[in-house]
Amino acid sequence: MKITGAQALVKALELENVTTIFGYPGAAICPFYDALLDSDINHTLTRNEQGAAHAASGYSRVTGKTGVCVATSGPGATNLITGIATAYSDSIPMVAITGQVSLDLIGRDVFQEADITGATEPFCKHNYLVKNVKDLPRIVKEAFHIASTGRPGPVLIDVPVDIQTDILDFRYPNEVDIKGYKPNYKGHPQQIKKIAEAVSGSQRPVICAGGGVISAKASEIMTRLAEKYQIPVVTTLMGIGSIPVGHPLNLGMLGSHGVYAANYAVHNTDLLIIIGARVGDRALGTAGKIAEKARIIHIDIDPAEIGKNVSTTIPVVGDAGLIVEDLYKSIQNCNTSQWLDSLQQAVKKNKVELTEKSSYVNPKKLIAELSKRLNDDAIVVTEVGQNQIWAANNFIARKPGSFITSGGLGTMGYGLPAGIGAKTGKPDSTVVVIGGDGSFQMSMPEMGTIKQNRLGVKILILNNNRLGMVREIQKNKYKKRYSQVFLDDNPDFVKIAEAYGFKSERISCNSQIDSALDRFLADDNVYLLECSIDPEEETV
């Protein structure tokens, strides 16, 4: 079948069962967009290329599919960079397709040329510059395979405009054979045996569940393991939802912004079982000290993560679901009754007294009340900052994929476009985007995407007229020397929402929460609820 490279690219996406892509057109990607008109693939036009990448990420996280985003060359491609790096940090499968100037012009600094493959190499699983149109079907097949296997992540395909117009005899490969790329899924039996023996001999074991548990679809078996042997579980930020919040064995999120019980457990354990987490500094800042007094088991699909940030006693490389399944059958016994009793005392210290100020809404109370009203299929997407931590510690995530946030890179402006992707992927689910006034303004134009595509995304703005997290850092570490954290001249978010034709309102005290949330969730239409928050409100 003789077709153009652009048509081949669209055909390959169809054969990869892609039904939705997010993007923004431009001259160097115009042949692709022309070919897309003859396809049933749904395209969502975002208001910025970065929004397209974040939307593809949100879509991937709720559907389990590989997200796809598209941009033109030069500034279009470079605008994808933050979204690609965000997906890389959080191990989200994504294929980014960029247009490029024609092959004969590459390297000559022509109009809208940028070396996007060179720029993204440090934070892509792999990337391609297509130099021969005949290679295009193979490259697309490989890209989707690499993005979705092993440790998931983004792959970029840079397609020069003349490659898109060249003719090829289209044949799509059935299989992929990439030399040197053979992810290991099955854990080594001897290492699993060692873990089983370590758990049986432990008196104070703790499971630390990361985002890898969710991406490996290992949440159910991990929860069953914890229940069978009565092992308490702490989660990283990305691991929220891997075990239901409220489960008696779930101690909550650990780390610098985590809860007391989770950090107490990790610092007093004699056996820390890390599953699908990269031991980042925000989660385990004192990893070295923990390793000095506890044995550490690290289970991860990516061998590069094991031993990188913490000394590991028993490393196991492989798929979390398969390894935990083997552990479930292998552990002989585990007596944790005294350990659990001591942890209950720590849990009681989790109780935080909520502040009642007549002129402000308490964000912790607000999110807790919101959780009570959402069903199990609801999805909460956060921005980054204080809003993220308030949501992480107060939202009741009942299942994997119900809490979406930017963990590794901490990208402000992620929430609204990721919410667009989530609502596109799960149109029947209630999707609530929680953002601060600072982070929301980084992607505020994406309300245009919401309107054009009639997406019933709920937007909750926690407005303290500050860059709240930075202000808190300056308060605690820089002797209240506040520098460039004041947003006292914010726009009227309610009026902006009204300009888009969205329902909206503003509340300023706790007594207004119940009725406002009832209106907020009354139907599946867009609703923006702005809440006045005390600028002095702390994250934890």
Coordinates of C-alpha atoms in Angstrom, one line a residue:
M1 CA 0.0 0.0 0.0
K2 CA 1.7 3.2 -1.2
I3 CA 1.0 6.1 1.1
T4 CA 2.7 9.2 2.5
G5 CA 4.8 9.3 5.7
A6 CA 2.1 11.4 7.3
Q7 CA -0.6 8.8 6.3
A8 CA 1.7 6.0 7.6
L9 CA 2.1 7.8 10.9
V10 CA -1.7 8.0 11.3
K11 CA -2.2 4.4 10.2
A12 CA 0.4 3.2 12.7
L13 CA -1.4 5.1 15.5
E14 CA -4.6 3.4 14.5
L15 CA -2.9 0.0 14.5
E16 CA -1.6 0.7 18.0
N17 CA -5.3 1.2 19.0
V18 CA -4.8 4.9 19.7
T19 CA -8.2 6.6 19.8
T20 CA -7.3 10.0 21.4
I21 CA -4.4 12.3 21.0
F22 CA -3.7 15.8 22.3
G23 CA -1.8 18.4 20.4
Y24 CA -1.3 21.8 18.7
P25 CA -0.6 22.1 14.9
G26 CA 2.0 24.1 13.1
A27 CA 3.7 24.2 9.7
A28 CA 6.2 21.4 10.2
I29 CA 3.5 19.0 11.3
C30 CA 0.8 20.1 8.9
P31 CA 1.0 16.9 6.6
F32 CA 0.2 14.8 9.7
Y33 CA -2.8 17.0 10.6
D34 CA -4.0 16.8 7.0
A35 CA -3.8 13.0 7.1
L36 CA -5.6 13.0 10.5
L37 CA -8.7 14.4 8.8
D38 CA -9.3 10.9 7.2
S39 CA -9.0 9.1 10.6
D40 CA -11.4 8.3 13.4
I41 CA -8.8 9.2 16.0
N42 CA -10.1 12.0 18.2
H43 CA -7.8 15.0 18.5
T44 CA -8.1 17.4 21.4
L45 CA -6.7 20.9 20.7
T46 CA -5.1 22.3 23.8
R47 CA -4.2 25.9 24.3
N48 CA -0.5 25.2 24.8
E49 CA 1.8 22.3 23.8
Q50 CA 2.8 21.7 27.4
G51 CA -0.9 21.3 28.1
A52 CA -1.0 18.6 25.4
A53 CA 1.8 16.6 27.1
H54 CA 0.1 16.9 30.6
A55 CA -3.3 15.9 29.1
A56 CA -1.7 12.9 27.5
S57 CA -0.2 12.0 30.9
G58 CA -3.5 12.4 32.7
Y59 CA -5.2 10.3 30.0
S60 CA -2.6 7.6 30.4
R61 CA -2.9 7.4 34.1
V62 CA -6.7 6.8 34.2
T63 CA -6.9 4.5 31.2
G64 CA -3.7 2.5 31.5
K65 CA -3.0 3.3 27.8
T66 CA 0.0 5.1 26.3
G67 CA -0.8 8.8 26.0
V68 CA 0.0 10.5 22.7
C69 CA 0.8 14.2 22.2
V70 CA 1.7 16.1 19.0
A71 CA 3.4 19.4 18.3
T72 CA 5.2 21.2 15.6
S73 CA 8.9 22.0 15.3
G74 CA 10.9 24.6 17.2
P75 CA 8.9 26.3 20.0
G76 CA 6.1 23.8 19.6
A77 CA 8.4 20.9 20.4
T78 CA 10.3 22.7 23.2
N79 CA 7.0 23.6 24.8
L80 CA 6.5 19.8 25.2
I81 CA 9.7 19.5 27.2
T82 CA 8.3 20.1 30.7
G83 CA 5.4 17.6 30.1
I84 CA 7.8 15.0 28.8
A85 CA 10.1 15.4 31.8
T86 CA 7.1 15.2 34.1
A87 CA 6.1 11.9 32.5
Y88 CA 9.6 10.6 32.8
S89 CA 9.9 11.4 36.5
D90 CA 6.6 9.7 37.3
S91 CA 7.1 6.7 34.9
I92 CA 4.1 7.5 32.7
P93 CA 3.9 5.9 29.2
M94 CA 3.7 8.5 26.5
V95 CA 4.6 8.9 22.8
A96 CA 5.4 12.5 21.8
I97 CA 5.3 13.2 18.1
T98 CA 7.0 16.4 16.8
G99 CA 7.3 17.9 13.4
Q100 CA 10.8 18.9 12.3
V101 CA 12.2 21.0 9.5
S102 CA 13.2 19.1 6.3
L103 CA 16.3 16.9 6.5
D104 CA 18.4 19.1 4.2
L105 CA 17.9 22.1 6.5
I106 CA 18.6 20.4 9.9
G107 CA 21.5 22.0 11.6
R108 CA 21.3 25.3 9.7
D109 CA 19.3 27.2 12.3
V110 CA 16.4 27.8 9.9
F111 CA 13.0 29.0 11.0
Q112 CA 11.5 27.0 13.9
E113 CA 14.3 24.6 14.1
A114 CA 15.3 23.1 17.4
D115 CA 17.2 19.9 18.3
I116 CA 14.4 18.3 20.2
T117 CA 16.0 14.8 20.3
G118 CA 19.1 16.3 21.8
A119 CA 17.1 18.4 24.2
T120 CA 15.0 15.5 25.5
E121 CA 17.5 12.8 25.6
P122 CA 18.2 13.0 29.3
F123 CA 14.6 12.5 30.2
C124 CA 13.2 10.2 27.6
K125 CA 13.3 6.4 27.6
H126 CA 14.3 6.8 24.0
N127 CA 13.8 9.1 21.1
Y128 CA 14.0 9.0 17.3
L129 CA 14.8 11.4 14.5
V130 CA 13.3 9.8 11.4
K131 CA 15.7 10.0 8.5
N132 CA 14.1 7.5 6.1
V133 CA 10.4 7.2 5.5
K134 CA 10.7 3.4 5.2
D135 CA 11.7 3.3 8.9
L136 CA 8.6 5.1 10.1
P137 CA 6.3 2.0 10.8
R138 CA 9.1 0.2 12.7
I139 CA 9.9 3.3 14.7
V140 CA 6.3 3.8 15.8
K141 CA 6.0 0.1 16.7
E142 CA 9.2 0.3 18.8
A143 CA 8.2 3.6 20.4
F144 CA 4.9 2.3 21.8
H145 CA 6.7 -0.9 22.9
I146 CA 9.4 1.0 24.8
A147 CA 7.0 3.5 26.3
S148 CA 4.7 0.8 27.8
T149 CA 7.1 -2.0 28.8
G150 CA 9.6 -2.3 31.6
R151 CA 9.6 0.9 33.6
P152 CA 7.1 3.0 31.6
G153 CA 8.1 6.4 30.3
P154 CA 8.0 8.9 27.4
V155 CA 9.4 8.2 23.9
L156 CA 9.7 11.0 21.3
I157 CA 9.5 10.6 17.5
D158 CA 10.8 13.7 15.6
V159 CA 9.5 13.6 12.0
P160 CA 10.9 16.0 9.4
V161 CA 8.3 17.6 7.2
D162 CA 9.7 16.0 4.0
I163 CA 9.6 12.6 5.6
Q164 CA 5.9 13.2 6.2
T165 CA 5.4 13.9 2.4
D166 CA 7.6 11.1 1.1
I167 CA 6.0 7.9 -0.2
L168 CA 6.5 4.4 1.2
D169 CA 5.1 1.0 0.7
F170 CA 3.4 0.7 4.1
R171 CA 3.8 -2.6 6.1
Y172 CA 3.4 -2.5 9.8
P173 CA 5.6 -5.0 11.8
N174 CA 3.9 -7.6 14.0
E175 CA 6.7 -7.9 16.5
V176 CA 9.4 -5.8 18.1
D177 CA 13.0 -7.0 18.5
I178 CA 15.2 -4.3 20.0
K179 CA 18.8 -5.4 20.7
G180 CA 19.7 -4.7 24.3
Y181 CA 16.2 -3.9 25.4
K182 CA 14.8 -6.9 27.3
P183 CA 13.0 -5.8 30.5
N184 CA 13.1 -8.4 33.3
Y185 CA 9.7 -9.2 34.8
K186 CA 10.1 -12.3 36.8
G187 CA 11.9 -11.8 40.1
H188 CA 14.9 -14.1 40.9
P189 CA 13.5 -17.1 43.0
Q190 CA 16.5 -17.0 45.4
Q191 CA 16.0 -13.3 46.1
I192 CA 12.3 -13.9 46.7
K193 CA 13.1 -16.7 49.1
K194 CA 15.5 -14.4 51.0
I195 CA 12.7 -11.8 51.3
A196 CA 10.3 -14.4 52.6
E197 CA 12.8 -15.4 55.3
A198 CA 13.5 -11.8 56.2
V199 CA 9.8 -11.0 56.6
S200 CA 9.2 -14.2 58.7
G201 CA 12.1 -13.1 61.0
S202 CA 11.0 -9.5 61.3
Q203 CA 9.2 -8.0 64.3
R204 CA 8.6 -4.6 62.8
P205 CA 8.2 -4.8 59.0
V206 CA 6.8 -2.0 56.9
I207 CA 5.8 -1.9 53.2
C208 CA 6.5 1.3 51.4
A209 CA 4.3 1.4 48.3
G210 CA 5.3 3.7 45.4
G211 CA 3.7 4.6 42.1
G212 CA 5.2 1.5 40.6
V213 CA 2.6 -0.6 42.5
I214 CA -0.1 1.3 40.7
S215 CA 1.5 1.1 37.2
A216 CA 2.2 -2.6 37.6
K217 CA -1.4 -3.1 38.6
A218 CA -0.2 -4.7 41.8
S219 CA -2.4 -2.9 44.3
E220 CA -4.8 -5.7 45.0
I221 CA -2.1 -8.4 45.6
M222 CA 0.0 -6.0 47.7
T223 CA -3.1 -5.2 49.9
R224 CA -3.8 -9.0 50.2
L225 CA -0.2 -9.6 51.2
A226 CA -0.4 -6.9 53.9
E227 CA -3.6 -8.3 55.2
K228 CA -2.5 -11.9 55.3
Y229 CA 0.6 -11.1 57.2
Q230 CA -0.6 -8.0 59.0
I231 CA 2.2 -5.7 57.6
P232 CA 1.5 -2.0 57.9
V233 CA 1.8 0.1 54.7
V234 CA 3.0 3.6 54.1
T235 CA 2.8 5.2 50.7
T236 CA 4.8 7.7 48.7
L237 CA 3.0 10.7 47.1
M238 CA 2.8 8.7 43.8
G239 CA 1.7 5.6 45.7
I240 CA -1.5 7.1 47.1
G241 CA -4.4 4.9 46.2
S242 CA -2.3 1.7 46.0
I243 CA -4.1 0.7 49.2
P244 CA -7.3 2.4 50.2
V245 CA -7.1 5.4 52.4
G246 CA -8.8 4.4 55.7
H247 CA -7.7 0.8 55.5
P248 CA -6.6 -0.2 59.0
L249 CA -3.1 -1.1 57.7
N250 CA -2.6 2.1 55.7
L251 CA -0.6 4.6 57.8
G252 CA -0.7 7.3 55.2
M253 CA 1.9 9.2 53.2
L254 CA 5.5 9.4 54.5
G255 CA 8.1 12.0 53.9
S256 CA 8.7 15.7 54.6
H257 CA 5.1 16.5 54.0
G258 CA 3.7 13.2 55.2
V259 CA 1.9 12.2 58.4
Y260 CA 3.5 11.4 61.7
A261 CA 2.4 7.7 61.9
A262 CA 4.0 6.9 58.5
N263 CA 7.3 8.5 59.3
Y264 CA 7.3 7.0 62.8
A265 CA 6.8 3.5 61.3
V266 CA 9.6 4.0 58.7
H267 CA 12.1 5.3 61.3
N268 CA 11.4 2.5 63.8
T269 CA 11.1 -0.5 61.4
D270 CA 13.6 -3.3 61.3
L271 CA 12.6 -4.3 57.8
L272 CA 11.6 -1.8 55.1
I273 CA 10.0 -3.4 52.0
I274 CA 10.1 -0.8 49.2
I275 CA 7.9 -1.7 46.3
G276 CA 7.9 0.4 43.1
A277 CA 9.4 3.5 44.7
R278 CA 12.6 5.3 43.8
V279 CA 13.5 6.5 47.3
G280 CA 13.4 10.2 46.5
D281 CA 14.7 12.7 49.0
R282 CA 11.2 14.1 49.6
A283 CA 9.9 10.7 50.7
L284 CA 13.0 9.3 52.4
G285 CA 15.3 12.2 53.1
T286 CA 17.1 10.2 55.9
A287 CA 17.3 7.0 53.9
G288 CA 20.9 6.5 54.9
K289 CA 20.1 6.6 58.6
I290 CA 17.1 4.2 58.1
A291 CA 19.5 1.8 56.4
E292 CA 21.8 1.9 59.3
K293 CA 19.3 0.3 61.7
A294 CA 16.9 -1.6 59.3
R295 CA 17.3 -4.2 56.6
I296 CA 16.0 -2.8 53.3
I297 CA 14.3 -4.7 50.6
H298 CA 13.9 -2.9 47.3
I299 CA 11.6 -4.3 44.5
D300 CA 11.6 -2.4 41.2
I301 CA 11.3 -3.0 37.5
D302 CA 14.2 -0.6 36.9
P303 CA 17.6 -2.0 38.1
A304 CA 19.1 1.6 37.9
E305 CA 16.9 2.6 40.9
I306 CA 18.0 -0.1 43.2
G307 CA 20.8 1.0 45.5
K308 CA 20.8 4.5 43.9
N309 CA 19.6 6.4 46.9
V310 CA 19.7 3.9 49.7
S311 CA 21.8 0.8 50.6
T312 CA 19.7 -2.3 49.8
T313 CA 20.0 -5.5 51.7
I314 CA 17.9 -7.6 49.3
P315 CA 17.4 -6.2 45.8
V316 CA 14.9 -7.7 43.4
V317 CA 14.4 -6.6 39.8
G318 CA 11.1 -7.3 38.2
D319 CA 7.4 -6.7 37.9
A320 CA 6.0 -5.7 41.3
G321 CA 2.8 -7.7 40.7
L322 CA 4.6 -10.9 39.8
I323 CA 7.1 -10.6 42.7
V324 CA 4.5 -9.8 45.3
E325 CA 2.4 -12.7 44.1
D326 CA 5.4 -15.0 44.7
L327 CA 5.9 -13.5 48.1
Y328 CA 2.3 -14.0 49.0
K329 CA 2.8 -17.7 48.5
S330 CA 6.3 -17.9 50.1
I331 CA 6.2 -16.2 53.5
Q332 CA 5.7 -18.7 56.2
N333 CA 4.6 -16.5 59.1
C334 CA 4.9 -13.0 60.5
N335 CA 4.0 -11.9 64.0
T336 CA 3.4 -8.1 64.1
S337 CA 0.8 -7.8 66.8
Q338 CA 3.0 -5.8 69.2
W339 CA 4.3 -3.6 66.3
L340 CA 0.8 -2.8 65.2
D341 CA -0.2 -1.9 68.8
S342 CA 2.6 0.6 69.1
L343 CA 1.7 2.1 65.7
Q344 CA -1.8 2.7 66.9
Q345 CA -0.4 5.1 69.4
A346 CA 1.4 6.9 66.6
V347 CA -1.8 7.0 64.5
K348 CA -3.6 8.9 67.3
K349 CA -1.0 11.6 67.0
N350 CA -2.1 12.1 63.4
K351 CA -5.2 13.8 64.5
V352 CA -4.9 17.5 63.6
E353 CA -7.1 20.1 65.1
L354 CA -8.7 22.1 62.3
T355 CA -8.5 25.9 62.6
E356 CA -11.8 27.8 62.6
K357 CA -11.4 31.3 61.3
S358 CA -14.4 33.3 60.4
S359 CA -12.9 34.8 57.2
Y360 CA -11.2 31.8 55.7
V361 CA -11.9 28.3 54.5
N362 CA -9.8 25.5 56.1
P363 CA -8.4 23.5 53.1
K364 CA -8.1 20.3 55.1
K365 CA -11.7 20.4 56.2
L366 CA -12.7 21.3 52.6
I367 CA -11.0 18.4 51.0
A368 CA -12.1 16.0 53.7
E369 CA -15.7 17.1 53.1
L370 CA -15.2 16.8 49.3
S371 CA -14.0 13.2 49.7
K372 CA -17.2 12.2 51.6
R373 CA -19.3 13.3 48.6
L374 CA -17.2 11.6 45.9
N375 CA -17.8 8.0 44.9
D376 CA -15.2 5.4 44.3
D377 CA -14.8 6.2 40.6
A378 CA -14.1 9.8 41.2
I379 CA -10.7 11.2 40.2
V380 CA -8.8 14.0 42.0
V381 CA -6.0 15.7 40.1
T382 CA -3.8 18.2 41.9
E383 CA -1.6 21.1 41.0
V384 CA 1.7 21.4 42.9
G385 CA 2.3 23.2 46.1
Q386 CA 0.4 23.4 49.4
N387 CA -2.8 22.4 47.5
Q388 CA -1.1 19.1 46.6
I389 CA -0.1 18.2 50.1
W390 CA -3.5 19.2 51.6
A391 CA -5.1 16.9 49.0
A392 CA -2.6 14.1 49.5
N393 CA -3.1 14.0 53.3
N394 CA -6.9 14.6 53.3
F395 CA -8.4 13.1 50.2
I396 CA -9.8 9.6 50.7
A397 CA -8.3 7.7 47.7
R398 CA -10.2 4.5 47.6
K399 CA -8.6 2.8 44.5
P400 CA -5.6 3.1 42.3
G401 CA -5.7 5.9 39.8
S402 CA -8.1 8.0 41.8
F403 CA -5.4 10.5 42.9
I404 CA -3.2 12.0 40.1
T405 CA -0.4 14.5 40.8
S406 CA 3.1 15.4 39.6
G407 CA 5.3 13.7 42.0
G408 CA 8.9 13.5 40.8
L409 CA 9.2 16.7 39.0
G410 CA 6.7 18.7 40.9
T411 CA 5.3 20.6 37.9
M412 CA 3.1 23.6 38.6
G413 CA 0.5 23.9 35.9
Y414 CA 0.1 20.2 35.6
G415 CA -3.3 19.8 37.2
L416 CA -5.8 21.4 34.8
P417 CA -4.5 19.8 31.6
A418 CA -4.0 16.5 33.4
G419 CA -7.6 16.8 34.5
I420 CA -8.6 17.4 30.9
G421 CA -6.8 14.1 29.9
A422 CA -8.4 12.3 32.9
K423 CA -11.9 13.4 32.0
T424 CA -11.3 12.6 28.3
G425 CA -10.2 9.1 29.3
K426 CA -12.9 8.5 31.9
P427 CA -15.9 10.7 30.8
D428 CA -18.3 9.1 33.2
S429 CA -16.1 9.8 36.2
T430 CA -16.3 12.9 38.3
V431 CA -12.9 14.7 37.8
V432 CA -11.9 17.4 40.3
V433 CA -8.9 19.5 39.8
I434 CA -7.5 21.0 43.0
G435 CA -5.1 23.9 42.5
G436 CA -3.6 26.9 44.2
D437 CA -4.0 30.4 42.8
G438 CA -0.4 30.4 41.6
S439 CA -0.3 27.0 40.0
F440 CA -3.7 27.4 38.4
Q441 CA -2.6 30.5 36.6
M442 CA 0.1 28.6 34.9
S443 CA -2.4 26.6 32.8
M444 CA -5.5 28.8 33.2
P445 CA -6.0 29.2 29.4
E446 CA -6.7 25.5 29.2
M447 CA -10.2 26.4 30.3
G448 CA -10.7 27.1 26.6
T449 CA -9.9 23.4 25.9
I450 CA -12.5 22.4 28.5
K451 CA -15.1 24.6 26.9
Q452 CA -14.4 23.6 23.3
N453 CA -14.6 19.9 24.2
R454 CA -17.5 20.3 26.7
L455 CA -15.7 18.5 29.4
G456 CA -17.3 18.6 32.8
V457 CA -14.2 19.2 34.8
K458 CA -14.7 20.5 38.4
I459 CA -12.1 23.2 39.4
L460 CA -11.4 23.9 43.1
I461 CA -9.1 26.9 43.6
L462 CA -7.5 27.3 47.0
N463 CA -6.7 31.0 47.0
N464 CA -4.3 32.3 49.6
N465 CA -2.9 35.1 47.4
R466 CA 0.5 33.5 47.8
L467 CA 3.0 31.1 46.3
G468 CA 2.1 29.2 49.4
M469 CA 4.7 26.4 49.5
V470 CA 7.6 28.8 48.8
R471 CA 6.2 31.3 51.3
E472 CA 6.2 28.5 53.9
I473 CA 9.8 27.5 53.1
Q474 CA 10.9 31.2 53.4
K475 CA 9.0 31.4 56.7
N476 CA 10.7 28.3 58.2
K477 CA 14.1 28.4 56.7
Y478 CA 14.8 32.0 55.8
K479 CA 13.6 33.8 58.9
K480 CA 10.4 35.1 57.3
R481 CA 12.4 37.0 54.7
Y482 CA 9.7 36.8 52.0
S483 CA 10.8 37.3 48.4
Q484 CA 8.5 37.2 45.4
V485 CA 5.7 35.1 46.9
F486 CA 2.9 37.6 47.0
L487 CA 0.0 37.4 44.6
D488 CA -2.2 40.1 46.1
D489 CA -3.4 41.3 42.7
N490 CA -4.8 38.0 41.5
P491 CA -7.5 38.3 38.8
D492 CA -11.2 37.6 39.7
F493 CA -11.3 33.8 39.0
V494 CA -15.0 33.7 39.3
K495 CA -15.5 36.3 36.6
I496 CA -12.9 34.6 34.4
A497 CA -14.9 31.3 34.7
E498 CA -18.1 33.2 33.9
A499 CA -16.4 34.6 30.7
Y500 CA -16.0 31.0 29.6
G501 CA -19.7 30.4 30.4
F502 CA -18.9 28.2 33.4
K503 CA -20.8 28.2 36.7
S504 CA -18.7 29.6 39.5
E505 CA -18.7 31.0 43.0
R506 CA -16.5 32.1 45.8
I507 CA -16.6 31.1 49.5
S508 CA -14.7 32.5 52.5
C509 CA -15.6 30.5 55.6
N510 CA -16.2 26.9 56.7
S511 CA -19.9 27.3 57.2
Q512 CA -20.3 27.8 53.5
I513 CA -18.5 24.5 52.6
D514 CA -21.4 22.1 52.6
S515 CA -23.8 24.0 50.5
A516 CA -21.1 25.1 48.1
L517 CA -19.9 21.5 47.5
D518 CA -23.5 20.4 46.9
R519 CA -23.7 22.9 44.1
F520 CA -20.2 22.1 42.9
L521 CA -21.1 18.4 42.4
A522 CA -24.8 18.7 41.5
D523 CA -24.3 17.7 37.8
D524 CA -21.5 16.9 35.3
N525 CA -21.1 20.5 34.1
V526 CA -18.0 22.6 34.6
Y527 CA -18.0 24.4 38.0
L528 CA -15.3 26.6 39.4
L529 CA -15.3 27.0 43.2
E530 CA -12.8 29.6 44.6
C531 CA -12.0 29.2 48.3
S532 CA -10.3 32.0 50.4
I533 CA -7.5 30.3 52.4
D534 CA -5.6 31.8 55.3
P535 CA -2.1 32.8 53.9
E536 CA -0.6 31.5 57.2
E537 CA -2.2 28.0 56.8
E538 CA 0.6 25.4 57.0
T539 CA 0.7 22.3 54.8
V540 CA 0.8 19.7 57.7

